[in-house]
PDB file of C-alpha atoms and ligand atoms in Angstrom:
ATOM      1  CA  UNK N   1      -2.482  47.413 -26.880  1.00 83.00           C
ATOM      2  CA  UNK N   2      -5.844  48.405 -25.717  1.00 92.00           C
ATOM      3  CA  UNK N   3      -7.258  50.270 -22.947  1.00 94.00           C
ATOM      4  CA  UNK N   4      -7.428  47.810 -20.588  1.00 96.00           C
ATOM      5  CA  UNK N   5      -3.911  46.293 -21.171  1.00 96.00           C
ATOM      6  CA  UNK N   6      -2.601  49.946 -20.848  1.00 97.00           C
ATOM      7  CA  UNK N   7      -3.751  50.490 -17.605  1.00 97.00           C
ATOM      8  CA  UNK N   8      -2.832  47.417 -16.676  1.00 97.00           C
ATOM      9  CA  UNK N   9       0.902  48.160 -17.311  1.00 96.00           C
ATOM     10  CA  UNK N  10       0.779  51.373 -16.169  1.00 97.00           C
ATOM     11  CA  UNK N  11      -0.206  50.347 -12.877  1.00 97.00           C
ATOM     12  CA  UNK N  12       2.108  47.369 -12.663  1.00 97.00           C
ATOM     13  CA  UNK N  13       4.868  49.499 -13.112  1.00 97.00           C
ATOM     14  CA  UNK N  14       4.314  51.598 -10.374  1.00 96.00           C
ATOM     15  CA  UNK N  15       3.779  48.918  -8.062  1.00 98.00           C
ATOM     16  CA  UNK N  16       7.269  47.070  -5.909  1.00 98.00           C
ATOM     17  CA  UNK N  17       7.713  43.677  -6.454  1.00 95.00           C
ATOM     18  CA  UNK N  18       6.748  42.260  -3.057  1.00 95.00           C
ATOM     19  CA  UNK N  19       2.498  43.888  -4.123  1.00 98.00           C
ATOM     20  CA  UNK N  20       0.584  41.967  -6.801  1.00 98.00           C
ATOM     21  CA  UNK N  21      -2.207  43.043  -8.762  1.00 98.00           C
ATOM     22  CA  UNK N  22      -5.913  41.886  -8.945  1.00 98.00           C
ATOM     23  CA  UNK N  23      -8.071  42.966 -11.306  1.00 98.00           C
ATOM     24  CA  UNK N  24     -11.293  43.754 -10.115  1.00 98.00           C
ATOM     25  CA  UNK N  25     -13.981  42.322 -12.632  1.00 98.00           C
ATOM     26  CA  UNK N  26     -17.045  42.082 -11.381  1.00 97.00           C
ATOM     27  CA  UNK N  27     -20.215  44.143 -13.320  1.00 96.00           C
ATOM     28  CA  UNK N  28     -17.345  43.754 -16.500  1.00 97.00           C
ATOM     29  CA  UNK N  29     -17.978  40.774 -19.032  1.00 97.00           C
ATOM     30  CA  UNK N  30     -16.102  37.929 -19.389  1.00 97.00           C
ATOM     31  CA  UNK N  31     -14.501  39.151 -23.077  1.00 97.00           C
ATOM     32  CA  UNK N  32     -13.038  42.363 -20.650  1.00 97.00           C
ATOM     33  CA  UNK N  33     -11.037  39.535 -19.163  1.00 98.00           C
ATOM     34  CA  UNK N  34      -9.572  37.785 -21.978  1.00 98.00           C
ATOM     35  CA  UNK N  35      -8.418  40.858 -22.819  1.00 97.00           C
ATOM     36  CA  UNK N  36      -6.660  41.568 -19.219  1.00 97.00           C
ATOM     37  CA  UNK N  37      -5.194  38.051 -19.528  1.00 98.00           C
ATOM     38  CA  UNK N  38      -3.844  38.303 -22.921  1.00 96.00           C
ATOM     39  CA  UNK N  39      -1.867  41.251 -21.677  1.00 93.00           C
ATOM     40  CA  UNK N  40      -0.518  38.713 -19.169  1.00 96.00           C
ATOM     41  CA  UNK N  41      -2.791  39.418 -15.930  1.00 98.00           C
ATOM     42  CA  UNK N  42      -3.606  35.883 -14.303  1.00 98.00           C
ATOM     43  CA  UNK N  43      -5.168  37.343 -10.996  1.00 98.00           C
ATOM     44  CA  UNK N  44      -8.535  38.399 -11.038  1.00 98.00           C
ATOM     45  CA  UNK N  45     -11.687  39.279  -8.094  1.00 98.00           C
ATOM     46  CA  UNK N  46     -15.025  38.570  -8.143  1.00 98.00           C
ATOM     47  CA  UNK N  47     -17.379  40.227  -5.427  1.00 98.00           C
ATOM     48  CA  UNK N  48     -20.814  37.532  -6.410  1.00 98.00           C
ATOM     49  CA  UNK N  49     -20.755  34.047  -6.986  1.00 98.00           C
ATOM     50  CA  UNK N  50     -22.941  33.732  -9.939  1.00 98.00           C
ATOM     51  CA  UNK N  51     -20.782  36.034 -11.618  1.00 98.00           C
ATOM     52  CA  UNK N  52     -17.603  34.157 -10.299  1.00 98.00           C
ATOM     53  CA  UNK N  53     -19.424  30.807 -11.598  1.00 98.00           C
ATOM     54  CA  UNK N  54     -20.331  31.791 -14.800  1.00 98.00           C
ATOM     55  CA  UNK N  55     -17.023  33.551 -15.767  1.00 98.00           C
ATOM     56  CA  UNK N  56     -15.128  30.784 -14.201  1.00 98.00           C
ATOM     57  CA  UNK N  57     -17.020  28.419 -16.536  1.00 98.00           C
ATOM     58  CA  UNK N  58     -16.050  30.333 -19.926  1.00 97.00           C
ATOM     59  CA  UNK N  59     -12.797  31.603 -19.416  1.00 98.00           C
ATOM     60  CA  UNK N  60      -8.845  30.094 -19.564  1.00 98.00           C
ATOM     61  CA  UNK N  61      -8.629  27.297 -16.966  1.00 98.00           C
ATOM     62  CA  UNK N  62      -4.846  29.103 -15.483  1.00 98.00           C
ATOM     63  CA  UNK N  63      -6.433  32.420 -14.040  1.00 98.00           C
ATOM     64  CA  UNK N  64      -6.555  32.593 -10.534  1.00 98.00           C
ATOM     65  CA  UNK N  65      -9.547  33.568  -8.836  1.00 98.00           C
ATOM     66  CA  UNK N  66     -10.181  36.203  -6.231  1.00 99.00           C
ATOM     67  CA  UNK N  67     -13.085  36.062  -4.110  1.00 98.00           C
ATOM     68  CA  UNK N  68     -13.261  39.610  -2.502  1.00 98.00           C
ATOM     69  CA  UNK N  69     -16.876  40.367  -1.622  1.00 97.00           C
ATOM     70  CA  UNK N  70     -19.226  39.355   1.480  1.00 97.00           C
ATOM     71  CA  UNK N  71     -19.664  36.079   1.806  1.00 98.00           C
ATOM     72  CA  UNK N  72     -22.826  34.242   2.143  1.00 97.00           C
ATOM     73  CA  UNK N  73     -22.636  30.641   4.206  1.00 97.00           C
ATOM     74  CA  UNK N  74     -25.036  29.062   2.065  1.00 97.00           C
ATOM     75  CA  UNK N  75     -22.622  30.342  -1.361  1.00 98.00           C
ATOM     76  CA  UNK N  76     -19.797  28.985   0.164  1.00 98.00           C
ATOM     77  CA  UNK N  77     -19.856  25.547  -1.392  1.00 98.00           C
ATOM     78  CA  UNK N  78     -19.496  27.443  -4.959  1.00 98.00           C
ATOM     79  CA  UNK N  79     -17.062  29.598  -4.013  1.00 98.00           C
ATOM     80  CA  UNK N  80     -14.661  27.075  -2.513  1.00 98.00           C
ATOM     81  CA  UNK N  81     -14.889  24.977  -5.574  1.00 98.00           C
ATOM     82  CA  UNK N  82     -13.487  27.509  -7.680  1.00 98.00           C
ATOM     83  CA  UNK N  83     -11.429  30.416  -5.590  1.00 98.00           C
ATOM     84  CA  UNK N  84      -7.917  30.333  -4.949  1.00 98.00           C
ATOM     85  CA  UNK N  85      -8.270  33.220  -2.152  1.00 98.00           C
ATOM     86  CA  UNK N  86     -11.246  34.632  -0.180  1.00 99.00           C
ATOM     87  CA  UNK N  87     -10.117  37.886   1.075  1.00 98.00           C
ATOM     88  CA  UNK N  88     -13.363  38.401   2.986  1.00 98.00           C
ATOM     89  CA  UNK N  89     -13.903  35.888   6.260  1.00 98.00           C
ATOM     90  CA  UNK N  90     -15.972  38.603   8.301  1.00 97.00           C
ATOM     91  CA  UNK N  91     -16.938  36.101  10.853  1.00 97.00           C
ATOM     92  CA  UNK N  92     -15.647  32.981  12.427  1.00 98.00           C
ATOM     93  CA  UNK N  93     -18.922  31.303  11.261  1.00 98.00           C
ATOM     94  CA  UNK N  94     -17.621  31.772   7.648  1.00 98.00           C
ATOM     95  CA  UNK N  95     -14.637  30.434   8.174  1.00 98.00           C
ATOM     96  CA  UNK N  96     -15.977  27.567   9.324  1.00 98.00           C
ATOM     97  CA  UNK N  97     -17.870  26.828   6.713  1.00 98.00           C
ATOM     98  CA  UNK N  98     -14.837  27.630   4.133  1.00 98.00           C
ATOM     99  CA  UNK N  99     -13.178  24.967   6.314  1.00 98.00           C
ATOM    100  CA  UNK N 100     -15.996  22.504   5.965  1.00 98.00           C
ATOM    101  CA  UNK N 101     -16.506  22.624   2.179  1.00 98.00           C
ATOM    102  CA  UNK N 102     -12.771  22.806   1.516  1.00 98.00           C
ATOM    103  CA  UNK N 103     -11.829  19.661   3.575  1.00 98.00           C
ATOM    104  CA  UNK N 104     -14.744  17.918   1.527  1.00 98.00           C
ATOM    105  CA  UNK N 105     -13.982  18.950  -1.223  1.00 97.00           C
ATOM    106  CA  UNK N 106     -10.087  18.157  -0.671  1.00 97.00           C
ATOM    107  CA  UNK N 107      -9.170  21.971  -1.928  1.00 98.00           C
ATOM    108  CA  UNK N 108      -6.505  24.211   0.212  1.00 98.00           C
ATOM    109  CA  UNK N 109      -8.114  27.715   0.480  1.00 98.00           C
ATOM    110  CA  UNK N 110      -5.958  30.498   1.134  1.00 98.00           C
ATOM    111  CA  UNK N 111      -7.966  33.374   3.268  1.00 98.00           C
ATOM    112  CA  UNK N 112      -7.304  36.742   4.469  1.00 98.00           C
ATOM    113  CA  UNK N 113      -9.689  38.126   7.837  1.00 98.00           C
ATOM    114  CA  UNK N 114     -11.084  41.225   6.604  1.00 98.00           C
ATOM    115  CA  UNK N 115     -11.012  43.953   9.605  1.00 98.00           C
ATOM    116  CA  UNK N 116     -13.029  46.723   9.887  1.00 96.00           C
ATOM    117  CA  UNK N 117     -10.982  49.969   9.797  1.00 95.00           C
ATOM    118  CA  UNK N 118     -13.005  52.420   7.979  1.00 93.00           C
ATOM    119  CA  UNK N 119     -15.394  54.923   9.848  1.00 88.00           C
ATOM    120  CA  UNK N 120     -18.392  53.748   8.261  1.00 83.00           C
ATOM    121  CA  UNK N 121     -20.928  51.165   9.953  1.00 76.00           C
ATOM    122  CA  UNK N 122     -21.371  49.311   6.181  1.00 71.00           C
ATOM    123  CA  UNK N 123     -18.400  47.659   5.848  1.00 70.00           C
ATOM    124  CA  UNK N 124     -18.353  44.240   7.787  1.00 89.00           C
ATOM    125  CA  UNK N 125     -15.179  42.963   9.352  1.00 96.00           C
ATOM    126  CA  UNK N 126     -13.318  41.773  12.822  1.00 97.00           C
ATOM    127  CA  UNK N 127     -12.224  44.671  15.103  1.00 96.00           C
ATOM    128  CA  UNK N 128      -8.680  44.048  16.623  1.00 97.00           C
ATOM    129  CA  UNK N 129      -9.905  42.482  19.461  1.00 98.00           C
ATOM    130  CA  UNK N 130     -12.395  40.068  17.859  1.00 98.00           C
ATOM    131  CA  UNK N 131      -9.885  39.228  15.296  1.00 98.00           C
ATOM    132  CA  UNK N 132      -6.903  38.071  17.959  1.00 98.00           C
ATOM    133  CA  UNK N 133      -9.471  36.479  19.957  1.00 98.00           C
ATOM    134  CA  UNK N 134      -9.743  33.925  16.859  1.00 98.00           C
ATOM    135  CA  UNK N 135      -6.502  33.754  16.310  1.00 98.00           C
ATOM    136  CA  UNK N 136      -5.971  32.601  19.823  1.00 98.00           C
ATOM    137  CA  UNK N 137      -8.491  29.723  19.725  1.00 98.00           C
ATOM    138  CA  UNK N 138      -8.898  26.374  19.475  1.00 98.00           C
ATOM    139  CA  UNK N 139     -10.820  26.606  16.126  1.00 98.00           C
ATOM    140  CA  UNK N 140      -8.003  28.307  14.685  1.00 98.00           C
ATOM    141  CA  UNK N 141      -5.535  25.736  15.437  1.00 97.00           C
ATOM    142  CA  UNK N 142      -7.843  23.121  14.425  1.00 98.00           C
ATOM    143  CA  UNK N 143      -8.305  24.641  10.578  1.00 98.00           C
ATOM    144  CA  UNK N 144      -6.635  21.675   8.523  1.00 98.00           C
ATOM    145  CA  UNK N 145      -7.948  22.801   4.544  1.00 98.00           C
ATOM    146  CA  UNK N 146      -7.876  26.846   4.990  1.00 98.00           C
ATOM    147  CA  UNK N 147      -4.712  28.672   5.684  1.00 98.00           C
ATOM    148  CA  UNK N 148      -4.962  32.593   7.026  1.00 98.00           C
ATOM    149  CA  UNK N 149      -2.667  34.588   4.883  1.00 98.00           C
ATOM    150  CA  UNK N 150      -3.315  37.792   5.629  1.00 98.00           C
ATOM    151  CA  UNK N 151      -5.330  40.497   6.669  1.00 98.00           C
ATOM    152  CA  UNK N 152      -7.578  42.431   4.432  1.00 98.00           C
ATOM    153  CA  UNK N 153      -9.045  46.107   4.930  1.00 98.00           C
ATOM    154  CA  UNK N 154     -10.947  48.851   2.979  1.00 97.00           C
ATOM    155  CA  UNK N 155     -10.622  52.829   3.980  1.00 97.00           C
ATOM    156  CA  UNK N 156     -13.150  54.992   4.926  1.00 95.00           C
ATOM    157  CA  UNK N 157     -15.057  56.293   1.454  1.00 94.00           C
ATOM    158  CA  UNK N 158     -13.710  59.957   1.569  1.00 95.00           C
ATOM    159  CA  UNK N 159     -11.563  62.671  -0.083  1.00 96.00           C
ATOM    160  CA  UNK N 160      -9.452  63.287   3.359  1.00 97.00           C
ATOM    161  CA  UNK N 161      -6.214  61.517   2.461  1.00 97.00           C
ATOM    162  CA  UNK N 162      -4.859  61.346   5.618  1.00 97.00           C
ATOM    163  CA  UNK N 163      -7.655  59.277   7.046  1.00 97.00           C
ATOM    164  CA  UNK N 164      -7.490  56.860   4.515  1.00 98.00           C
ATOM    165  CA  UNK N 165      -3.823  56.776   5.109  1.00 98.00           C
ATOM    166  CA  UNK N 166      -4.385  56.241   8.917  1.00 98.00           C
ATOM    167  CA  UNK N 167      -6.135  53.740   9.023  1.00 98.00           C
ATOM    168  CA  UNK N 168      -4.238  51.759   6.129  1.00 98.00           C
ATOM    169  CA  UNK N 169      -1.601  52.468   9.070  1.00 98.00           C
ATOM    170  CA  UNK N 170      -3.483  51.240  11.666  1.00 98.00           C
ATOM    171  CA  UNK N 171      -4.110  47.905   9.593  1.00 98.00           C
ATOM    172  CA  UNK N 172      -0.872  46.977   8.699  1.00 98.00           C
ATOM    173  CA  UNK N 173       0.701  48.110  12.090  1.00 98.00           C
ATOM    174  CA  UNK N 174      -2.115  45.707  13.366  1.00 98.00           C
ATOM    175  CA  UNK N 175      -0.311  43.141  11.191  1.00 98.00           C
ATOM    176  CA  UNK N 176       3.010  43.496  11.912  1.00 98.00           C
ATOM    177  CA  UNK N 177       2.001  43.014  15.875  1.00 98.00           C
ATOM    178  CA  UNK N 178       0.767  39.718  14.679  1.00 98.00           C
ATOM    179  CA  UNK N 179       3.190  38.695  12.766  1.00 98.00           C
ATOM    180  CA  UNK N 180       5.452  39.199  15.859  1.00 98.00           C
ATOM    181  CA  UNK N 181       3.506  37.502  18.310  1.00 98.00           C
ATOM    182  CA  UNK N 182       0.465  35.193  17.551  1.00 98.00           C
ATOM    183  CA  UNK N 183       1.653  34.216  14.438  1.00 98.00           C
ATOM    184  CA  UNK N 184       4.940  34.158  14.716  1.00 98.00           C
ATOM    185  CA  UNK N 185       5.704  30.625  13.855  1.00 96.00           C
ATOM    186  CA  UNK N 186       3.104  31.003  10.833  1.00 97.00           C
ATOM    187  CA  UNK N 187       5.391  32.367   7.806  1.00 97.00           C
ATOM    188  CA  UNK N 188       2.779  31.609   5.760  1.00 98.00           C
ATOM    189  CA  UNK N 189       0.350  34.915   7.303  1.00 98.00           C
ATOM    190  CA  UNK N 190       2.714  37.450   5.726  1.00 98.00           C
ATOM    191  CA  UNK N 191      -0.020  39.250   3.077  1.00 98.00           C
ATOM    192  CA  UNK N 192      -1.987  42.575   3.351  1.00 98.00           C
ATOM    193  CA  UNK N 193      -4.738  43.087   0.825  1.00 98.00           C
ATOM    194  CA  UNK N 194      -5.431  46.887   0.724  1.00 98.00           C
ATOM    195  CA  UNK N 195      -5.694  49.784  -1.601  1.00 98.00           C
ATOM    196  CA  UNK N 196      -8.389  49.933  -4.300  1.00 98.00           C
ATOM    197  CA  UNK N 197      -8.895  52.720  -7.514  1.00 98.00           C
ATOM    198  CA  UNK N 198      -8.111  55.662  -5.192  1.00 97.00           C
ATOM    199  CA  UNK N 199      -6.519  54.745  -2.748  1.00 98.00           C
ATOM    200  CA  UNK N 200      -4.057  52.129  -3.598  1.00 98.00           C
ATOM    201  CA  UNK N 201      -0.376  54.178  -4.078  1.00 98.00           C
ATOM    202  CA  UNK N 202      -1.243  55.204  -0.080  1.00 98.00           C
ATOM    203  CA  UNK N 203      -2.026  51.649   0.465  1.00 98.00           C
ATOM    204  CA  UNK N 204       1.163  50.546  -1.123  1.00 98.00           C
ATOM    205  CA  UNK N 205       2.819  53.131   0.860  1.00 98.00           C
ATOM    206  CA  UNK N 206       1.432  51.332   4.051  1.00 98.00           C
ATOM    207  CA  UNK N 207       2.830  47.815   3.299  1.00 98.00           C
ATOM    208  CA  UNK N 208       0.222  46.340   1.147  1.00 98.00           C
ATOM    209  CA  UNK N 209       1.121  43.091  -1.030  1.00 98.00           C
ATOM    210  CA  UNK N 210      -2.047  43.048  -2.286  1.00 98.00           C
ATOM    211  CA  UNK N 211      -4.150  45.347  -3.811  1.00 98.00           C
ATOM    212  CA  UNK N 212      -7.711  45.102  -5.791  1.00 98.00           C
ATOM    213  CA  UNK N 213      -7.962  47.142  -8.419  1.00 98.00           C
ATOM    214  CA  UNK N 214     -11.381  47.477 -10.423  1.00 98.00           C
ATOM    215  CA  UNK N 215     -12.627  50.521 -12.498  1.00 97.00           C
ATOM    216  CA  UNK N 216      -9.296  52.169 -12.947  1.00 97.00           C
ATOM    217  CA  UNK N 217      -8.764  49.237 -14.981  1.00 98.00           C
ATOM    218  CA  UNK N 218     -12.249  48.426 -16.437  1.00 97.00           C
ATOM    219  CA  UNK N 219     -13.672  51.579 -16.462  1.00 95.00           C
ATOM    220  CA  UNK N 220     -17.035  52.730 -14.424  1.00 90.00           C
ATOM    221  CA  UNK N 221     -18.668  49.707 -13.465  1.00 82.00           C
ATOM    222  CA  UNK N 222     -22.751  49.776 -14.821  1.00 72.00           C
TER     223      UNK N 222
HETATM  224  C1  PLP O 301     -15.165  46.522  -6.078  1.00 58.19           C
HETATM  225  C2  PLP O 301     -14.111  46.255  -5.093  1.00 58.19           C
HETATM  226  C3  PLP O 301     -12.779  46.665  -5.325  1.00 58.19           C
HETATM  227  C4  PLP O 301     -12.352  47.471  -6.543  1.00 58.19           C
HETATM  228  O1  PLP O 301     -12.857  48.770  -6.477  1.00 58.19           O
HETATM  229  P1  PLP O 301     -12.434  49.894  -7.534  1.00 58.19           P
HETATM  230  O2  PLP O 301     -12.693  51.159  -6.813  1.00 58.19           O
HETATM  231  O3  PLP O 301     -13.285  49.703  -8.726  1.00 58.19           O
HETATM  232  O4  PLP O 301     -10.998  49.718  -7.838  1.00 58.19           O
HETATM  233  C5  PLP O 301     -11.831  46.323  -4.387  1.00 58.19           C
HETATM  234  N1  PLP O 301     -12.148  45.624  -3.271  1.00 58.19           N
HETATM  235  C6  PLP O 301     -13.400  45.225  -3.022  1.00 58.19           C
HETATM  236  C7  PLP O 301     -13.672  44.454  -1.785  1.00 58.19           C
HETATM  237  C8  PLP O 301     -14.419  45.519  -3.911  1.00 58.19           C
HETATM  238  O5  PLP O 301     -15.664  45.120  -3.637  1.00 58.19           O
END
């Protein structure tokens, strides 16, 4: 086995059964991939779309794509044409045009609302409020092509474990509230994508079903 499929199994073993694995691949080339997937990994992310396009283009038809980085409306169209999952809808404009291109394009895209729980200013995201606000409107009822799966969050970049832990906690009891009243008759929102390199056994700890792992897997990205 090689490096990559190691680390691959090593994680996967320490994971439960209800949290998959996505490999992180972006800055990694496409033969890093086929490696992962010969090992047996079909779930991968992708942060930029001409990476996402490109990779899609050369690699086995079955993997499932992962779009996990901010989203630009006018890269949308791409994206939708090729992701299973976006796991970053920062803004209800976004989502609308996910819902736009999907419909046309006669594609179900599942999505997670990425929330901003870390400390710093840089990472984009709903707060609480903005985030039930949309889940209370109109718009959100209307969505016919996109289904809301889950929520997604990334920690605060720091060595303090129990902040990163916090605020995983803050996310998924933010979930679970959800879960128990907006969306309670939605069995379909029951995913939290957390956890990364460092931080993803607290993440798992938290409730995640999701996490997005990149360089622990691929090594330092260039
Ligand atoms: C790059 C990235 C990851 C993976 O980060 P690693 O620290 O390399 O595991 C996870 N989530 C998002 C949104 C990313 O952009």
């Amino acid at each position: 086995m090689s490096h990559i499929q190691n680390k691959i199994e090593e994680i996967k073993a320490t994971l439960p059964k209800e949290c998959r694995l996505i490999a992180v691949s972006k800055f990694h080339p496409s033969e890093s991939i086929q490696e992962a997937y010969d090992a047996g990994q079909r779930i991968f992310g992708e942060s930029r779309v001409q990476e996402l396009v490109s990779k899609q283009a050369e690699l086995p038809k079955d993997i499932e794509w992962h779009f996990i980085g901010h989203l630009q409306t006018n890269k949308v169209k791409q994206v939708v044409a090729i992701a299973d999952t976006i796991h970053s809808i920062d803004s209800p404009k976004l989502l609308a045009e996910v819902e736009r291109f999907a419909l046309k394009a006669e594609r179900k895209i599942k999505c997670f609302l990425q929330i901003h729980i870390a400390q710093e200013d840089t990472k984009f995201g709903f707060d609480f409020k903005e985030c039930r606000e949309l889940l209370e409107s109109e718009f959100f009822s209307s969505l016919k092509s996109v289904e809301i799966v889950g929520l997604m969050g990334m920690a605060t970049y720091t060595d303090d474990r129990e902040m990163i832990k916090s605020e995983f906690h803050s996310l998924s009891s933010f979930f679970n509230e959800l879960r128990e009243t907006l969306m309670k008759d939605k069995p379909g929102f029951c995913e939290l994508s957390m956890g990364m390199s460092d931080d993803y056994k607290l993440a798992v700890e938290e409730g995640s079903t999701y996490v997005r792992i990149g360089s622990t897997i691929f090594g330092v990205r260039q």
